[in-house]
Short mmCIF file of C-alpha atoms and ligand atoms in Angstrom, two decimals:
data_model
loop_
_atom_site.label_atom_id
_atom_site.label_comp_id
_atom_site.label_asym_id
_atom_site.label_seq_id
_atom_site.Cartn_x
_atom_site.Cartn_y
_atom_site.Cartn_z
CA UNK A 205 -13.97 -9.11 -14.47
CA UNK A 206 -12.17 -6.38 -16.05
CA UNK A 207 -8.58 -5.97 -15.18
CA UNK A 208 -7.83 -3.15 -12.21
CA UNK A 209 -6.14 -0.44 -12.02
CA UNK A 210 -3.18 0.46 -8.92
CA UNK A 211 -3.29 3.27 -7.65
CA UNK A 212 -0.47 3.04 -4.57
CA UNK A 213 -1.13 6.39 -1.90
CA UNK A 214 2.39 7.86 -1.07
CA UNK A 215 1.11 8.66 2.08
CA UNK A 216 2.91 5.11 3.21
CA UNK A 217 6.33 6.46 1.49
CA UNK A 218 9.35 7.88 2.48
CA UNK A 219 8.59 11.42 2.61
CA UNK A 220 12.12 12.71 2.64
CA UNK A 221 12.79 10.99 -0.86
CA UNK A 222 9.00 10.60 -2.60
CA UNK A 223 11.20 11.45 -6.13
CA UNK A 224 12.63 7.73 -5.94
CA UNK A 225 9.50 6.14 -4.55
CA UNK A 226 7.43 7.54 -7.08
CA UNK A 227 9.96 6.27 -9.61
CA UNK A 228 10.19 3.01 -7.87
CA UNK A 229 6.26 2.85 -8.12
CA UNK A 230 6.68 3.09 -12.23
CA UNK A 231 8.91 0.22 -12.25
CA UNK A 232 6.83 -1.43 -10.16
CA UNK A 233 3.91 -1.42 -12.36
CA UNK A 234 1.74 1.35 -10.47
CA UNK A 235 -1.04 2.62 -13.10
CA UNK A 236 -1.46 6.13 -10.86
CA UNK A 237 0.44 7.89 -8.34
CA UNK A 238 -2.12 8.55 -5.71
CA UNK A 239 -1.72 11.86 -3.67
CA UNK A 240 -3.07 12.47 -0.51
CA UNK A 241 -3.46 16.35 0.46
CA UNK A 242 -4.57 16.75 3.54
CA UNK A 243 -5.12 20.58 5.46
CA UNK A 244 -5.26 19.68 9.06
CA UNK A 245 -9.09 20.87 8.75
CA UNK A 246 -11.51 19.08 7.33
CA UNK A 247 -9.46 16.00 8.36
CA UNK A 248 -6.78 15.93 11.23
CA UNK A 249 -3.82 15.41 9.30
CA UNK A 250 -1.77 17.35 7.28
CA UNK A 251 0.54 16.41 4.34
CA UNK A 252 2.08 18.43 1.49
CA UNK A 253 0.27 20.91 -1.06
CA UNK A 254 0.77 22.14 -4.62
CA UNK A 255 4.30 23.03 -4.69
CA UNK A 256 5.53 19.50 -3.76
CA UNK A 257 3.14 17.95 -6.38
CA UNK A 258 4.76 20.10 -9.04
CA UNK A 259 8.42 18.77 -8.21
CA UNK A 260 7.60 15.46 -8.07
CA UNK A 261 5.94 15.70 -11.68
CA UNK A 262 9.21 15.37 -13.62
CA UNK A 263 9.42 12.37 -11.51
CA UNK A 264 7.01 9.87 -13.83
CA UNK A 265 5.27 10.09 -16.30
CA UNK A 266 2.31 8.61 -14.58
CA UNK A 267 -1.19 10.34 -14.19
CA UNK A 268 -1.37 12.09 -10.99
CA UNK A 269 -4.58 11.00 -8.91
CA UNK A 270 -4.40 13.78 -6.77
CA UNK A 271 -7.50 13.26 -3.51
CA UNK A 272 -7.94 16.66 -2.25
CA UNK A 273 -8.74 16.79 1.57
CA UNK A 274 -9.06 20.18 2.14
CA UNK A 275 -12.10 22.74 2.61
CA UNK A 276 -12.95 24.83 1.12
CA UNK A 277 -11.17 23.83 -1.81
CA UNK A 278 -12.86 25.58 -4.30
CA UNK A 279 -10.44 28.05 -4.96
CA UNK A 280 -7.59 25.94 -4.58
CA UNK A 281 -8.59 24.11 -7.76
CA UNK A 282 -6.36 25.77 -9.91
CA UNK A 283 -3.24 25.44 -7.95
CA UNK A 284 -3.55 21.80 -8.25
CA UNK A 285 -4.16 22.29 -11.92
CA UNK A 286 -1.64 23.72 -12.36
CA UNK A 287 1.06 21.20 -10.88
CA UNK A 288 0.35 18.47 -12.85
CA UNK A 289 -2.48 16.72 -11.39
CA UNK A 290 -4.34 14.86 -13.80
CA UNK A 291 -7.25 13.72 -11.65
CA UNK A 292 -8.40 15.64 -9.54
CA UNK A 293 -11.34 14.30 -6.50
CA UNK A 294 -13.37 16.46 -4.35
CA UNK A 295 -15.38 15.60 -1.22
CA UNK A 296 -18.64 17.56 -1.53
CA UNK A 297 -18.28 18.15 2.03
CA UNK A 298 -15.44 20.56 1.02
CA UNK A 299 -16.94 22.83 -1.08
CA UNK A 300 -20.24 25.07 -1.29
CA UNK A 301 -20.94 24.29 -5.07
CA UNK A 302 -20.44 20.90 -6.14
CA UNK A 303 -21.54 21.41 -9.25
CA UNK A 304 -19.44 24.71 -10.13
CA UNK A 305 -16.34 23.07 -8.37
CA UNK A 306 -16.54 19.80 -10.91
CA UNK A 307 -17.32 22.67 -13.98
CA UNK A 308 -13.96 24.29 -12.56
CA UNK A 309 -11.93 21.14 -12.36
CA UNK A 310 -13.08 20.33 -16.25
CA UNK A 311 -12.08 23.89 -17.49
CA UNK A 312 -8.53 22.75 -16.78
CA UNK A 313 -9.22 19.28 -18.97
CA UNK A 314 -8.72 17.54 -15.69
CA UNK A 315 -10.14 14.31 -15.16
CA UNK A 316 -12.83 14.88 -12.00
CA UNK A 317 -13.42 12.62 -9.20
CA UNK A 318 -15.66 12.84 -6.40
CA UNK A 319 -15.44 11.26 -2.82
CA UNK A 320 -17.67 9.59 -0.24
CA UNK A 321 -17.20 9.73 3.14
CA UNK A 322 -18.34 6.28 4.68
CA UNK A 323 -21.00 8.28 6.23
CA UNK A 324 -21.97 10.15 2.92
CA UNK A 325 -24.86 8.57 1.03
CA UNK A 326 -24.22 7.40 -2.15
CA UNK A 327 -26.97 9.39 -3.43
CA UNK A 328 -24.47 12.08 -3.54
CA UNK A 329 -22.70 10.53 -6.19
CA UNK A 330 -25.76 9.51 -8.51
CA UNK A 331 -27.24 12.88 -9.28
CA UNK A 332 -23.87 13.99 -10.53
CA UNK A 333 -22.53 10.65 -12.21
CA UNK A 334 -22.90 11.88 -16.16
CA UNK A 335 -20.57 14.74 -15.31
CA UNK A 336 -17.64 13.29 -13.20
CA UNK A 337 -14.63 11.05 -14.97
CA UNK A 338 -14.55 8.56 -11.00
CA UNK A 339 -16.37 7.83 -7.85
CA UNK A 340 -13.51 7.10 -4.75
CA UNK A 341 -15.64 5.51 -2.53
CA UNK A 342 -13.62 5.84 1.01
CA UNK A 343 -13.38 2.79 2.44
CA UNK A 344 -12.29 4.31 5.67
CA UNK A 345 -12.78 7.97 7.68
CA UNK A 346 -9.68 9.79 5.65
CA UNK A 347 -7.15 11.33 7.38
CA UNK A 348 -4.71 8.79 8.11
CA UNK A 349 -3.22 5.15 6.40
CA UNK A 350 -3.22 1.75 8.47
CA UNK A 351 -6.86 1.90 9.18
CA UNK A 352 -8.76 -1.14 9.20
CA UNK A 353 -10.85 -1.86 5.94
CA UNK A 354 -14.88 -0.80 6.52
CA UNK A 355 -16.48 -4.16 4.13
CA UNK A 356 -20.27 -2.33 4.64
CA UNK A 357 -18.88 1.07 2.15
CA UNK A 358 -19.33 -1.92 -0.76
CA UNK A 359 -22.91 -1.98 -0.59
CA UNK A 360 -22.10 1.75 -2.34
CA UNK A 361 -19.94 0.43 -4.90
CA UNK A 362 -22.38 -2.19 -5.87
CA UNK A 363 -25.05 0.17 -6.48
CA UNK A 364 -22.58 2.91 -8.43
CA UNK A 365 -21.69 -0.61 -10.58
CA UNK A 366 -25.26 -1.48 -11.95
CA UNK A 367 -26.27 2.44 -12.29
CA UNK A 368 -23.23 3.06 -14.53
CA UNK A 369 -23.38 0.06 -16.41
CA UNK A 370 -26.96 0.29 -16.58
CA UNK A 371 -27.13 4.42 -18.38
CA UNK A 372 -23.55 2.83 -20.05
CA UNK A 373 -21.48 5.80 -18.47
CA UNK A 374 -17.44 5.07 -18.26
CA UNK A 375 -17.50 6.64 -14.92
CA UNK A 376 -14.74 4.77 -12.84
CA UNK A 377 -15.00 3.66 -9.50
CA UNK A 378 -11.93 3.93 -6.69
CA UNK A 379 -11.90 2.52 -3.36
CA UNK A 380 -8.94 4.06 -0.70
CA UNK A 381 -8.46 2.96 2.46
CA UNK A 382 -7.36 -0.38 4.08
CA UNK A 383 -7.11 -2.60 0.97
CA UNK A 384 -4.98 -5.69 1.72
CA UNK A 385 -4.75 -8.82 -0.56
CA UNK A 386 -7.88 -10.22 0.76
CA UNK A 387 -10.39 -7.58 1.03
CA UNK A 388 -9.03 -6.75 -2.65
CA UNK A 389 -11.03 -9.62 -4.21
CA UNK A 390 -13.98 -8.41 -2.53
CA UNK A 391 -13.49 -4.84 -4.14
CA UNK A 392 -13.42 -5.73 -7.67
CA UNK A 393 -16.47 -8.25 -7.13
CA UNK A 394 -17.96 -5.67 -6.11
CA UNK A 395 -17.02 -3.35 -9.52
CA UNK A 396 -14.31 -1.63 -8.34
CA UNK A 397 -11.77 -0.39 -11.02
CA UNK A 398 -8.98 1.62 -9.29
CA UNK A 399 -7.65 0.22 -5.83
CA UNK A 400 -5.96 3.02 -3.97
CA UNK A 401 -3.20 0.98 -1.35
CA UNK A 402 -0.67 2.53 0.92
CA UNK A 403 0.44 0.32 3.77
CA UNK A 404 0.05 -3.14 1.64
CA UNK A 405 1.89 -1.74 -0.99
CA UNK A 406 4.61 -0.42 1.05
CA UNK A 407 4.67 -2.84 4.31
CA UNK A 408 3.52 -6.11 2.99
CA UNK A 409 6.43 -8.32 2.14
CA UNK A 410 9.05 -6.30 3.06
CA UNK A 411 8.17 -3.75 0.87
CA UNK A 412 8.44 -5.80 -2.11
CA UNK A 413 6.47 -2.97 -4.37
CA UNK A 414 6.48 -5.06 -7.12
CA UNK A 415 4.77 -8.79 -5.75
CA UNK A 416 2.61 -6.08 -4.00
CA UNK A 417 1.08 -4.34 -6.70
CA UNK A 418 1.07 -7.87 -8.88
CA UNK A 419 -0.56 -9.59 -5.90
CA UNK A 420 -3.34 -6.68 -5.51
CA UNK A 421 -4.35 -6.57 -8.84
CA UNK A 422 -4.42 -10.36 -9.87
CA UNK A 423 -5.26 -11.93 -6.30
C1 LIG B 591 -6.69 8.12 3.82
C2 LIG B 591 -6.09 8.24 2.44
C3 LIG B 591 -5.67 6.93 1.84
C4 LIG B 591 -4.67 6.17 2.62
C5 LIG B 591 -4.64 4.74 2.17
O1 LIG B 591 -7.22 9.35 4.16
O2 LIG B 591 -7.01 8.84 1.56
O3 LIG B 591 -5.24 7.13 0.51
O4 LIG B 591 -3.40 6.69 2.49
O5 LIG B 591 -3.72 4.09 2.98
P1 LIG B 591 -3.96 2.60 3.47
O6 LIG B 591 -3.89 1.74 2.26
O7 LIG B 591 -2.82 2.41 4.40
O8 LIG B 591 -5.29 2.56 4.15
ZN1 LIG B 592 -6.65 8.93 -0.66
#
């Protein structure tokens, strides 16, 4: 199995101070900073927008996996651009034009990813797999952290695994929501490559962010 990427959600930080947690996630051996922005719309939460993601850059000099839960979001694209994400996902829910939204994210040479709901079909993903950099497959409805883990949203990483290894694309493939040391395992059996993890990362162990992101991604 090929090693994993961590990918720990600051939406389980301290939100008054994310410039130290984001630096505490470097030293912890985070691979990503993953950003949850969320517009009170097309999920019922809301959460911070461009202008915080462009302070926190100088922060680390880790990418920026920025999961954009907002509709529509097509025109929002460049904001995001422009403070420093480096990936950038959709939900195709959230926008009109999949295609010309992806096309828009690439014109900034950002990395594209693309979401599915658990209730989106995977089939979503497949007929636009050449052109996107990641697949998050959301492993619970977004919107909020804590929620319990949703094992039947493998079935679509299994079949995302054998179609990109089978055309020999180096699409990657994220899973967010409710990943704990256990259900881990079962990710990256299943071919997961990035695990998204707020509350283990931050809860588990007393917050030890370090055994937490070393237990994730060998356990
Ligand atoms: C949910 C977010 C997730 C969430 C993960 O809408 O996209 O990134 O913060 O948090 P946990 O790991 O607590 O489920
Ligand atoms: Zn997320």
């Amino acid at each position: 199995m090929p090693d994993v990427k961590i990918s720990p959600s600051i939406l389980s930080a301290d939100f008054s101070n994310l410039g130290k947690e984001i630096q505490n996630l470097e030293k912890a051996k985070a691979d990503l900073i993953h950003i949850d922005v969320m517009d009170g719309h097309f999920v019922p939460n809301i959460t911070i927008g461009p202008s915080v993601i462009n302070k926190l850059r100088k922060y680390t000099s880790l990418p920026f996996d920025v999961h954009l839960m907002i509709s529509p979001v097509h025109d929002f694209i460049k904001n995001f651009a422009d403070a420093g994400a480096d990936i950038i996902t959709i939900h195709p829910e959230a926008t009109n034009d999949l295609v010309s939204s992806i096309k828009k994210i690439k014109s900034y040479n950002k990395k594209v990813g693309v979401s599915l709901n658990p209730e989106t079909s995977v089939d979503k993903a497949l007929s636009i797999l050449s052109m996107i950099d990641l697949v998050l497959i959301m492993s619970v409805n977004p919107g909020f952290g804590g929620q319990k883990f949703m094992e039947e949203t493998l079935e679509k990483v299994k079949v995302l695994r054998t179609e990109i290894d089978k055309k020999k694309f180096k699409t990657q493939i994220e899973i967010d929501g409710g990943i704990n040391f256990e259900n881990a395992k079962l990710a990256k059996e299943a071919g997961v490559n990035i695990l998204v993890s707020g509350t283990t990362i931050f809860k588990e162990n007393g917050g030890n962010l370090k055994k937490n992101i070393h237990l994730l991604r060998t356990g």
